[in-house]
XYZ file of C-alpha atoms in Angstrom:
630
model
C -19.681 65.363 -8.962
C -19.937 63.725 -5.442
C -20.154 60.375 -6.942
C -16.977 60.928 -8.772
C -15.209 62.282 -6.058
C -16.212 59.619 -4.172
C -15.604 57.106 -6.670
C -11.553 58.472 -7.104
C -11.266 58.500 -2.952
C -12.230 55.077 -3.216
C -9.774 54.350 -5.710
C -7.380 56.097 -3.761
C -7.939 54.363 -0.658
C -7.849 50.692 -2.578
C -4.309 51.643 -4.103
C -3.115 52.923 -0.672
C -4.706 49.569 0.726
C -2.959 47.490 -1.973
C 0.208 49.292 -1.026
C -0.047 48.817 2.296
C -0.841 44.923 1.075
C 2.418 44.908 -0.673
C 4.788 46.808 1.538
C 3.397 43.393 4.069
C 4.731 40.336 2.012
C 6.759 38.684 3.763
C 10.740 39.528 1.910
C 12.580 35.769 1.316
C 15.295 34.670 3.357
C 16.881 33.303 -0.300
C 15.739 32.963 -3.500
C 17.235 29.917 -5.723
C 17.267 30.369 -9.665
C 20.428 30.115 -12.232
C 19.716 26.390 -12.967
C 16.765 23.641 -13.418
C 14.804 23.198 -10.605
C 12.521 20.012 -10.322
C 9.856 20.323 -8.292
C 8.461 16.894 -8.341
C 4.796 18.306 -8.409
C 3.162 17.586 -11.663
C 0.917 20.863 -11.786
C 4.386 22.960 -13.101
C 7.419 19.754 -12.957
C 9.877 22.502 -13.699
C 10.009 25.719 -12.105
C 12.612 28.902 -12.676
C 13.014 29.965 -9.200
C 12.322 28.819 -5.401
C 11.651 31.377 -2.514
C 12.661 30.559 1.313
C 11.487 32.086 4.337
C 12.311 30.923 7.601
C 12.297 27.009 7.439
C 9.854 26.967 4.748
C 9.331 27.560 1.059
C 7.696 30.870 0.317
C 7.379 30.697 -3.293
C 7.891 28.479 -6.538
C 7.052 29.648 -10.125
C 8.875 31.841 -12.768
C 11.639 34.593 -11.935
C 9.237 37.095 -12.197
C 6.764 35.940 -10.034
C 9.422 34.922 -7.116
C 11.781 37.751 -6.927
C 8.450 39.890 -5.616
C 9.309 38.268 -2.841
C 13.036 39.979 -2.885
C 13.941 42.329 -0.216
C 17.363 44.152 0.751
C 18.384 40.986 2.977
C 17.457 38.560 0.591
C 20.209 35.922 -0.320
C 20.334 35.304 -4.158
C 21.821 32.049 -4.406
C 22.612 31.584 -8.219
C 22.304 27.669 -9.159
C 25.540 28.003 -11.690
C 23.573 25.649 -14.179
C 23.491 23.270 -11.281
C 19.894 21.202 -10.181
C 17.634 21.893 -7.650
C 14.822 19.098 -6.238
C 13.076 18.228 -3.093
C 15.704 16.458 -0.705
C 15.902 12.630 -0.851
C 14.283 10.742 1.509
C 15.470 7.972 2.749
C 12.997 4.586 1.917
C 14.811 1.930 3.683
C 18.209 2.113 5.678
C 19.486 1.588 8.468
C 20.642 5.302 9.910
C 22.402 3.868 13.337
C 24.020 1.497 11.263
C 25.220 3.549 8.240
C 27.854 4.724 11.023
C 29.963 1.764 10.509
C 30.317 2.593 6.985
C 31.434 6.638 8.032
C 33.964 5.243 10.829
C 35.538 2.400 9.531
C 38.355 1.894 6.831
C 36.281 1.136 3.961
C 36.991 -2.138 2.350
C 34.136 -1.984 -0.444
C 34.728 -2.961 -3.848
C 34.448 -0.220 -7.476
C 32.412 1.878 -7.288
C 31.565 2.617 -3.703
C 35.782 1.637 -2.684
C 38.939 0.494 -3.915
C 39.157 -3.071 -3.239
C 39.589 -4.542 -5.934
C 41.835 -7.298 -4.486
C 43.953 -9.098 -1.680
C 46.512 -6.492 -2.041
C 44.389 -3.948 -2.125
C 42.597 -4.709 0.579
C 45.733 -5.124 2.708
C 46.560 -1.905 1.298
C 43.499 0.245 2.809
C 43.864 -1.582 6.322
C 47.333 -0.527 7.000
C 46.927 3.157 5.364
C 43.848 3.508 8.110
C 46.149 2.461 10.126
C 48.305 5.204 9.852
C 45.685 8.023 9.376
C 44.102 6.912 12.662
C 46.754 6.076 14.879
C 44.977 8.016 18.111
C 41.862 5.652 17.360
C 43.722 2.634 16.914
C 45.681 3.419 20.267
C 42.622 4.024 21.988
C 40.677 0.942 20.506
C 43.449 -1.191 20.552
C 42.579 -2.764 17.192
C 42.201 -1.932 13.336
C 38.657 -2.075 11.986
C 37.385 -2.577 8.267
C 33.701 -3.270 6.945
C 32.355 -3.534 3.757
C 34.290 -6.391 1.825
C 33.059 -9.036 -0.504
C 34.484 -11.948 -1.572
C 32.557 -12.544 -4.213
C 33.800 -8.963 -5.663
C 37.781 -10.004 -5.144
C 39.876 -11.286 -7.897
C 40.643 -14.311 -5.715
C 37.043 -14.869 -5.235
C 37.542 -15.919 -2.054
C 37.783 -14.327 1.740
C 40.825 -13.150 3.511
C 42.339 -15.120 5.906
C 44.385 -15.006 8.961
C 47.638 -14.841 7.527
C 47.079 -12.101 5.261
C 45.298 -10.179 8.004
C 48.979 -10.908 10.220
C 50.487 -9.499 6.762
C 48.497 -6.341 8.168
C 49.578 -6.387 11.588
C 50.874 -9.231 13.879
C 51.347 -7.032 16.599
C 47.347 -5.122 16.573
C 44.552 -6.885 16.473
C 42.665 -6.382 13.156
C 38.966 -6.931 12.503
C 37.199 -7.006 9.109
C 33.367 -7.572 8.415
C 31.956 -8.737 5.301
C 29.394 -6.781 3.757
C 26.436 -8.673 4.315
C 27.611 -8.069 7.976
C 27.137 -12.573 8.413
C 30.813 -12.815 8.791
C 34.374 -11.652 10.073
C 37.849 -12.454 9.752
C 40.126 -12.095 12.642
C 43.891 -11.998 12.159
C 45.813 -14.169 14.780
C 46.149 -11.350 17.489
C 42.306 -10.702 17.231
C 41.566 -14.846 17.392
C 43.836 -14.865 20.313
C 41.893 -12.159 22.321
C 38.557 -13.923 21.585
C 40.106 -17.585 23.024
C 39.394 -19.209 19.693
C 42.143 -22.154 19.236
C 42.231 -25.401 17.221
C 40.174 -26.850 20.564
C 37.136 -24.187 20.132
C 34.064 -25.891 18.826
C 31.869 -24.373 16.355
C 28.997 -23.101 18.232
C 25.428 -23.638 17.165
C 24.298 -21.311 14.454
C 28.024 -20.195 13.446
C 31.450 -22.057 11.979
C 34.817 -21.483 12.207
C 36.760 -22.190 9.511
C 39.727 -24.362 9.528
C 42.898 -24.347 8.102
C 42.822 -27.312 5.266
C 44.070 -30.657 6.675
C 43.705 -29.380 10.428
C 41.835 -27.430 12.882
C 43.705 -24.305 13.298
C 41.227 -21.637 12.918
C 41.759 -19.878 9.332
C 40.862 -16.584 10.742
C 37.020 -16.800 8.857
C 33.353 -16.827 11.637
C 30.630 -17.385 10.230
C 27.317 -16.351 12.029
C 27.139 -16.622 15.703
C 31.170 -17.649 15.588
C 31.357 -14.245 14.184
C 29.185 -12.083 17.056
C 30.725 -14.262 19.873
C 34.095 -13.888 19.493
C 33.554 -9.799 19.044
C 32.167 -9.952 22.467
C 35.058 -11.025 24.058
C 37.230 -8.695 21.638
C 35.280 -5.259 22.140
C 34.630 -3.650 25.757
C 31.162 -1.879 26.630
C 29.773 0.627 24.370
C 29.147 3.954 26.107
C 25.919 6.272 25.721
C 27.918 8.646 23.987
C 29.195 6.457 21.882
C 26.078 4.947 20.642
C 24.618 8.215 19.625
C 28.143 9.338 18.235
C 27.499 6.421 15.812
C 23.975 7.586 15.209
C 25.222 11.133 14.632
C 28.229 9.932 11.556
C 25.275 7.814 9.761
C 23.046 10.541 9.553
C 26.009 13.005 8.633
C 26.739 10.759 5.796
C 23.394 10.058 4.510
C 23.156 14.477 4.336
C 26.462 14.076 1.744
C 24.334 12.188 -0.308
C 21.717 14.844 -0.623
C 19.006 13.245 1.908
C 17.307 15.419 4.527
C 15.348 12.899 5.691
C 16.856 9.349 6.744
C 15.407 6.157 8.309
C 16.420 3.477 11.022
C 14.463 0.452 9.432
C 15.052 -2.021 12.795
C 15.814 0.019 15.963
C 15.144 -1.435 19.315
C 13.721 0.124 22.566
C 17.161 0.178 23.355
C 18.665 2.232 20.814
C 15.581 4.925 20.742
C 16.555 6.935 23.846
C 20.295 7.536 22.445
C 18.900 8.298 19.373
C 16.337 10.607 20.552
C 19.521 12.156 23.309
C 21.672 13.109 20.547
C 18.689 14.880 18.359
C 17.661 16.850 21.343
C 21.575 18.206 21.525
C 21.196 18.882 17.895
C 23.798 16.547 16.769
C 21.805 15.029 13.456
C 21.398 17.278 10.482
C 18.164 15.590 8.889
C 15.065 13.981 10.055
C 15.170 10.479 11.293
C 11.777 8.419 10.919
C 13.058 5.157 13.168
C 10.579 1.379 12.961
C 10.915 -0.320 16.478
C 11.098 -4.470 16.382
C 7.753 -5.765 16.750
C 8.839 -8.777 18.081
C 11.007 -7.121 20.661
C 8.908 -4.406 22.402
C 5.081 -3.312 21.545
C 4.074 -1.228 24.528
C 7.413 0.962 23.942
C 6.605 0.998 20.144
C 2.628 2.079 21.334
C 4.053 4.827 23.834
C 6.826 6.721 21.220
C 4.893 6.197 18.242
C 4.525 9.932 16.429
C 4.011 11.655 13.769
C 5.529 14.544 14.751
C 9.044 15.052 15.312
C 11.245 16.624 17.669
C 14.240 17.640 16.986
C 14.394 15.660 14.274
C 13.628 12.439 15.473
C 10.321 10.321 15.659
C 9.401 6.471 15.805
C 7.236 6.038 12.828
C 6.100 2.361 13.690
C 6.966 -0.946 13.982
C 9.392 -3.665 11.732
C 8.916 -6.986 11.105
C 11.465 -9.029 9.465
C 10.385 -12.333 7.973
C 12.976 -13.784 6.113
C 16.596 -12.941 5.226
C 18.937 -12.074 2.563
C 18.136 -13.599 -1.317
C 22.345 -12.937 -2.597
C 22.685 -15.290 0.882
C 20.357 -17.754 0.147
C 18.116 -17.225 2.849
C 15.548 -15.190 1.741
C 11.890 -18.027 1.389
C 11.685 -18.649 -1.364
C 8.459 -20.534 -3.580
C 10.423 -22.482 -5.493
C 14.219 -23.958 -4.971
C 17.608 -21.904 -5.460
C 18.597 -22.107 -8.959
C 22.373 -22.483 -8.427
C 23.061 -22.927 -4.695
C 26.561 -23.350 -3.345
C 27.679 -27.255 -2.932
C 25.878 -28.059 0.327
C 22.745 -27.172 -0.414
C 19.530 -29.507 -0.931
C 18.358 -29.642 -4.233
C 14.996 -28.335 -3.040
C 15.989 -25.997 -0.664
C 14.110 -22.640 -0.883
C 15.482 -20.634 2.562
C 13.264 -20.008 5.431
C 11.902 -17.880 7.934
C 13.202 -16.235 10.895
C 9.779 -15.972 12.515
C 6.676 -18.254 12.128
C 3.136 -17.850 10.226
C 1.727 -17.225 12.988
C 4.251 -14.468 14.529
C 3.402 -12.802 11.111
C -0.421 -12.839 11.597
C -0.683 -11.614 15.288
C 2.302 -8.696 14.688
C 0.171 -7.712 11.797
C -2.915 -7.709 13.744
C -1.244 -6.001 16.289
C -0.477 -3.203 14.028
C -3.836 -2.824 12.952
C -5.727 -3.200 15.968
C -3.620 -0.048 17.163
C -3.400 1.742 13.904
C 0.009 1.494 13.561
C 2.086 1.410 10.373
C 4.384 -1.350 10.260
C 6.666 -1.811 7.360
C 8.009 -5.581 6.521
C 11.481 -7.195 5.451
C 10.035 -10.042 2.976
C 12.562 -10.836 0.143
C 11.648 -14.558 -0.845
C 8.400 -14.991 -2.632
C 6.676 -17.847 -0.046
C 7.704 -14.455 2.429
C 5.860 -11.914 0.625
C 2.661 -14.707 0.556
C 2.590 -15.162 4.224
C 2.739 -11.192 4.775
C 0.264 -10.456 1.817
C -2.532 -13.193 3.563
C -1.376 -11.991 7.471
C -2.527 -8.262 5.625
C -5.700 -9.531 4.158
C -6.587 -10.687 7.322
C -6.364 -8.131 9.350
C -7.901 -5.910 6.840
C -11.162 -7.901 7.260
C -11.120 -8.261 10.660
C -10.102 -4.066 11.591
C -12.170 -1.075 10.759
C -10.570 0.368 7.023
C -7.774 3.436 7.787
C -5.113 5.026 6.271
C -2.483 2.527 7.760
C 0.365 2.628 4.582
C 1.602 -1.206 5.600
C 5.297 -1.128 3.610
C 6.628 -4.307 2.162
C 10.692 -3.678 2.374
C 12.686 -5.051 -0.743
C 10.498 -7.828 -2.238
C 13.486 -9.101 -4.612
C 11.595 -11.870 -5.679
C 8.250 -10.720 -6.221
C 5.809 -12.650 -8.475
C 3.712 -10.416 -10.570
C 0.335 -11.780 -9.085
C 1.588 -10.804 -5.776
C 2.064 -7.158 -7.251
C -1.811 -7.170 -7.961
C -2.464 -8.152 -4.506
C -0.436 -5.942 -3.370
C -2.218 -3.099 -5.341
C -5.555 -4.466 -4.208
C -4.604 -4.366 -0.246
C -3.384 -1.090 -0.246
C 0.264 -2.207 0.237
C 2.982 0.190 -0.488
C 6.252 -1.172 -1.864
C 9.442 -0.263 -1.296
C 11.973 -1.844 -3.510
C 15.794 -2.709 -3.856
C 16.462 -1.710 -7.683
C 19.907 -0.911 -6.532
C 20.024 -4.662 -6.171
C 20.344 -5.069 -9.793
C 23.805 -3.537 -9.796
C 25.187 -5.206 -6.747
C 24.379 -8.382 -6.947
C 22.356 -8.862 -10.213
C 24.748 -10.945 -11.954
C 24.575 -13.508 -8.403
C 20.877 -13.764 -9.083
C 21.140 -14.310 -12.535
C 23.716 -17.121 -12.113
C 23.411 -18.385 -9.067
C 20.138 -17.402 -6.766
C 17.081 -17.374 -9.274
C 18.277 -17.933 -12.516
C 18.047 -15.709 -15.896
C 14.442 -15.990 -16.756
C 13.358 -14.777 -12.884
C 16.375 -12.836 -12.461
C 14.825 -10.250 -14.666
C 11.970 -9.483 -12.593
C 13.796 -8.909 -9.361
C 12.702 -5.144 -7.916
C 9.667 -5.624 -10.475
C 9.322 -2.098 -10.268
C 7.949 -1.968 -13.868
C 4.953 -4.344 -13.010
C 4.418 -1.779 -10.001
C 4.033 1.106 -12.861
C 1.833 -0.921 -14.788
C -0.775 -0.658 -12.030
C -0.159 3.053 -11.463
C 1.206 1.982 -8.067
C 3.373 4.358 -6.419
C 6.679 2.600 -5.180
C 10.034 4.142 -3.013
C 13.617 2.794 -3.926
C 16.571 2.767 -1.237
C 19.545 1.361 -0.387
C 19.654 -0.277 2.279
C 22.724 0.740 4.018
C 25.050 -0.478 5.461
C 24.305 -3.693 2.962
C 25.233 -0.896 0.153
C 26.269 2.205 0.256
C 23.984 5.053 0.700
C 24.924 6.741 -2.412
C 21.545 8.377 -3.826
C 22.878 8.565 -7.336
C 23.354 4.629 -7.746
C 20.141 4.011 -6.613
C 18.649 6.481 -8.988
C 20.722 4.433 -12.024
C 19.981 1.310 -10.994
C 16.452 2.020 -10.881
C 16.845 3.420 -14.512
C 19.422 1.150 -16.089
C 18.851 -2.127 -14.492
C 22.390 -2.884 -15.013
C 25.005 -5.184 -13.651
C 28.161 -4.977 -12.762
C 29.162 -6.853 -15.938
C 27.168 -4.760 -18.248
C 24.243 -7.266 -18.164
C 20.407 -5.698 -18.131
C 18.217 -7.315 -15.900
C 14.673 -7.141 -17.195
C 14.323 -4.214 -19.840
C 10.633 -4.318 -18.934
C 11.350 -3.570 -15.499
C 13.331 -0.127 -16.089
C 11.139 3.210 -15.230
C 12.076 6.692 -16.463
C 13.983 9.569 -14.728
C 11.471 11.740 -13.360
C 9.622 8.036 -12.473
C 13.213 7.206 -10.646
C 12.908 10.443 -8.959
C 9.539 10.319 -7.199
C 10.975 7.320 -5.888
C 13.255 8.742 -4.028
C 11.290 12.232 -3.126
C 7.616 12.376 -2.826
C 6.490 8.732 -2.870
C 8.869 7.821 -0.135
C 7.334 10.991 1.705
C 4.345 9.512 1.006
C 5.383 6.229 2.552
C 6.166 7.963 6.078
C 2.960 10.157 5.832
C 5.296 13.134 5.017
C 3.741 14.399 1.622
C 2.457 17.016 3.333
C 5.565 18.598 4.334
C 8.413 16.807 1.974
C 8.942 15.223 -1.701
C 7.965 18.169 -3.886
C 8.724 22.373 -3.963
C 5.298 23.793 -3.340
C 4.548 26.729 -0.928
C 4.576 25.898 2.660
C 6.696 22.863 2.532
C 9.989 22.334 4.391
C 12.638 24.141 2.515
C 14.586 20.512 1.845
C 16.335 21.063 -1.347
C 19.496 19.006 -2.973
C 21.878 20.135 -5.366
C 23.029 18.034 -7.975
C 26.134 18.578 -10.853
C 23.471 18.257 -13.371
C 20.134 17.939 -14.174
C 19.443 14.072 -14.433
C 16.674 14.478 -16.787
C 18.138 15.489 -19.729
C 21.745 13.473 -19.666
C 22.437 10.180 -20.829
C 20.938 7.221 -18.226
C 24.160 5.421 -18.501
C 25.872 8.576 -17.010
C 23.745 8.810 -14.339
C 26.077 7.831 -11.456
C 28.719 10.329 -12.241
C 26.132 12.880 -11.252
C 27.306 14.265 -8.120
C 25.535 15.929 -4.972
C 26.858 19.448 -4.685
C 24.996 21.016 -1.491
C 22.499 19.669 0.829
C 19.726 22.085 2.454
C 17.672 20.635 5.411
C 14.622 23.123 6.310
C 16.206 26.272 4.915
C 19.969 25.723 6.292
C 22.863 24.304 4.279
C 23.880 21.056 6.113
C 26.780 19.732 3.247
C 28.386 21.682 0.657
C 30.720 19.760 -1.764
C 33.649 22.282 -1.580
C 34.026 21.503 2.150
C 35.997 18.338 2.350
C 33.551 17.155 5.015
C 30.238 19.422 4.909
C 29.228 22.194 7.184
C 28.560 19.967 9.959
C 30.597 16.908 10.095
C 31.128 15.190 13.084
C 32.102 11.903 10.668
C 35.486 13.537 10.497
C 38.819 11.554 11.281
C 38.763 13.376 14.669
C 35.308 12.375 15.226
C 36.061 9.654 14.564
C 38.437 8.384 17.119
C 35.893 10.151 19.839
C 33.067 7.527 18.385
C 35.304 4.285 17.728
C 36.719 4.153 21.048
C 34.754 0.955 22.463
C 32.516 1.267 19.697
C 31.623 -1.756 19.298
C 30.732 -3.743 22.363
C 29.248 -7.483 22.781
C 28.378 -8.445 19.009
C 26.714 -11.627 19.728
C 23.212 -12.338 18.876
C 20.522 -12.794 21.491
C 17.034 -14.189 20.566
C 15.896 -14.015 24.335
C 16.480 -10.150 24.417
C 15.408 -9.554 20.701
C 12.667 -11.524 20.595
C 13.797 -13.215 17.310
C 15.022 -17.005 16.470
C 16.696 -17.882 12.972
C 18.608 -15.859 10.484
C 18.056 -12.350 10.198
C 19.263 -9.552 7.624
C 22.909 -8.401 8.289
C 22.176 -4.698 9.802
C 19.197 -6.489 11.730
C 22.233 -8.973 13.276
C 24.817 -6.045 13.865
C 22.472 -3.911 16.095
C 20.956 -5.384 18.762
C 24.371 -7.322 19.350
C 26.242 -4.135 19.469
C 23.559 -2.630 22.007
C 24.227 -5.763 24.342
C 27.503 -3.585 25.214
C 25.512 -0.879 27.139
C 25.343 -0.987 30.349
C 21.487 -0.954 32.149
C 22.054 2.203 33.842
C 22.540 3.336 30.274
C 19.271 2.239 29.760
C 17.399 2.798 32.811
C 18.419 6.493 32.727
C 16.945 6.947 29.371
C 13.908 5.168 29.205
């Protein structure tokens, strides 16, 4: 009878212990259910409910198992037959950048704007103009980015005249979107002292009227970044991280929580890092310093931690430029150049061999990750050997070197890839844009099909990220995610059928491959207990709709670690200092000095368009600016 007894106090005391046990679990801040929920994480890919604590998730699994987790505070947020998945994350852009695009009247063609044409095009300048009348006072000018000739009926870039159609009275400034040239309307050419007399500079043009040398209104190149520094005044430090602060607001309406400057500068850190640490950004920011501008600064801020929401990831190299400009290095000739062009011309570099080699050596000497701009094939060769070097030479370690775009990657170069341990981070969106260019004009049809080879990738088992790239294109998540599906053109055209990857392939792309990429898979890319609770919302579920559909899918809410950061029914998110208000506080002297300077960045040659715009608009702070922040 004792033993019994004994036996049922034990009992007792176990169920009062597993009470006790129970009454202890931590209660959710929210639990998420009502829709499909993605979690990226092949040991249970779909999942019926997510549970948040704090900035973390608590739970993921079936209703039943999450809602033991519910307590009398608990927020049920009901999905509506919405989608839940990990938060983007952000591959390849250019954060600082992606500013431009919030601030400026946007002069992008269908499906990103509305200019479809010289009149429309006129059309969006002056109704700017009118919306921001304060910021057009206070700048003294009217701003546009984003258009393309090659995207305008006329098929060819505006001029002065129909920029004086805009205003003859203001100033007015537009930059294409490869972000290589401007047009100036006669007010603008006037404040920058550029008459018949003015000689093109080295590295840039100014085009001429036919039959004379009155300036048409078009800069090319350096023409371009000179005359804005006589046209802009100096940028501010509040300014600068105002323009930091609308880039990564807009990349959040796009449903990423964690975004990426892919070429900052030692100068641009500290105002980046100022306006985190006043809690101005809404995501994460992983920024890559210039290798060839500034290695001890790189070797002193490199982290993997962030704080508040900030951290310098590594170093960038860029080795060529852009393949839709014909400057990307290529193996082989152009297919189709523009008349000008050397029958055997194949681009070039904007650094040497042997810059390649010792940056890469650098980087691996001192463990740090450095991801590289190579487009052009001969590009990718002299990064892939400058790798397999270094690799011999250095102790092996979990460095994750990135090679950024690779348009025109050659499928031996993919194994090589695979068999140095280089991660790829492709341009699929690039197939949209300016697929049809490449098929006609920059590599023909045959090798036009295996640009963003993201199929031979697969074939390896290779993981791969896909981005965007802004400001070249916009940052709009859902593009990217159909162009790395579809593979179609802007004509209709499929580039490379073989090439094309499925949904939930797409996906991991753009969630837990590119947290992968930044060392982050511990944290980000997939709903699994004790990650960051960085979730995105989408209209539907993108697994189960039609591909060709896949860009009508919108982003509907934006969580970054637990906290709702854009919500689709407010006209500008929960916290968006991209506003029109905002954006007269950020434009005023916003962009300062854009000329290029090789002796301060470290870099001779053509570089990529964002790689251009920065450092020249940076040459507009003053050095107290930078000597308080350093």
């Amino acid at each position: 009878m004792k033993l019994i007894a004994a036996c049922r106090l034990a009992t007792l005391l176990g169920l009062f212990g597993l009470a006790q046990m129970a009454s202890a679990a931590p209660f959710a801040d929210q639990i998420w259910s009502g829709g499909p929920i993605l979690t990226m994480d092949d040991t249970q890919p779909r999942v019926e409910a997510v549970a948040v604590k704090g900035q973390k998730i608590l739970a993921v699994g079936s209703i039943q198992d999450v809602e033991q987790y519910k307590g009398a505070d608990t927020q049920m947020r009901d999905l509506a037959g919405r989608t839940l998945l990990p938060g983007f994350v952000d591959a390849h852009g250019h954060a600082f950048m992606i500013g431009l695009q919030a601030i400026a009247a946007n002069l992008l063609s269908p499906p990103d704007g509305e200019v479809k044409h010289m009149a429309s095009l006129k059309a969006t300048l002056k109704a700017w103009s009118e919306e921001h009348a304060e910021t057009q006072k206070e700048v003294g000018m009217i701003l546009g980015f984003g258009y393309d000739n090659a995207q305008l009926a006329e098929q060819q870039h505006p001029t002065r005249e129909d920029l004086d159609a805009v205003s003859s009275d203001v100033p007015v400034l537009i930059i294409h979107q490869s972000g290589h040239i401007g047009v100036m309307n006669s007010k603008a050419l006037e404040a920058a002292g550029i008459t018949e007399q003015t000689a093109d500079p080295d590295g840039g043009v100014i085009r001429r009227m036919p039959g004379s040398q009155q300036p048409n209104g078009v800069l090319e190149e350096s023409a371009f970044f000179s005359a804005l520094a006589k046209q802009f005044s100096h940028m501010t430090a509040s300014q600068a991280e105002g323009l930091f602060v609308a880039g990564s607001t807009l990349l959040s309406q796009y449903g990423y929580t964690t975004g990426q400057e892919g070429r900052a500068t030692s100068t641009i850190v500290p105002f980046m890092k100022s306006a985190a640490a006043a809690g101005r950004i809404p995501i994460d920011v992983v920024a890559y310093v210039d290798v060839m501008q500034d290695r001890d600064f790189i070797a002193r801020n490199v982290s993997q931690t962030y704080i508040d929401g900030f951290r310098v990831g590594g170093a960038k190299l860029t080795i060529d430029g852009s393949p839709q400009g014909f400057t990307a290095y290529r193996d082989r000739p152009y297919y189709a150049p523009p008349e000008g062009y050397r029958a055997d011309y194949q681009g070039y570099t904007a650094v040497t061999p042997d810059q390649v080699f010792d940056a890469i050596d650098w980087a691996f000497e001192n463990d740090t990750q450095i991801i590289t701009h190579a487009n052009g094939e001969a590009a990718s060769d002299i990064l892939l050997a400058a790798i397999k070097t270094a690799k011999a030479k250095h102790p092996p370690k979990d460095r994750r070197a990135v090679l950024i775009h690779g348009q025109f990657l050659r499928k031996d170069q993919v194994a090589t890839m695979d068999r140095l341990d280089v991660f790829p981070s492709l341009f699929p969106m690039h197939t949209f844009y300016w697929g049809d260019w490449h098929r006609d004009h920059t590599v023909g049809p045959e090798d036009a099909d295996n640009i963003s080879p993201t199929g031979w990738v697969r074939e390896r088992g290779m993981k791969f990220s896909s981005h965007h790239d802004a400001p070249v294109a916009f940052p709009d998540s859902m593009r990217v995610l159909s162009a790395t599906v579809t593979r179609r053109t802007r004509s209709g055209d499929i580039l490379g059928p073989h090439q094309r990857v499925d949904v939930g392939t797409a996906l991991k792309a753009m969630t837990i491959w590119p947290a992968y990429q930044h060392f982050e898979e511990d944290q980000k890319g997939s709903l699994a207990a004790g990650k960051l609770a960085d979730f995105v919302v989408l209209s539907e579920d993108p697994t189960v709709i039609d591909p060709e559909t896949l860009h009508q899918v919108e982003v509907t809410e934006t969580v970054k670690a637990g906290k709702t950061i854009y919500r689709q029914s407010d006209e500008n998110g929960e916290t968006s200092p991209a506003s029109a208000a905002a954006a007269g506080d950020v434009l005023g002297r916003v962009l300062s000095q854009w000329q290029r300077s090789d002796e301060e960045n470290g870099v001779e040659g053509h570089r990529h368009g964002p790689d251009l715009l920065m450092p020249a608009m940076l040459q507009g702070l003053k050095s107290t600016h930078r000597d308080a922040r350093l």
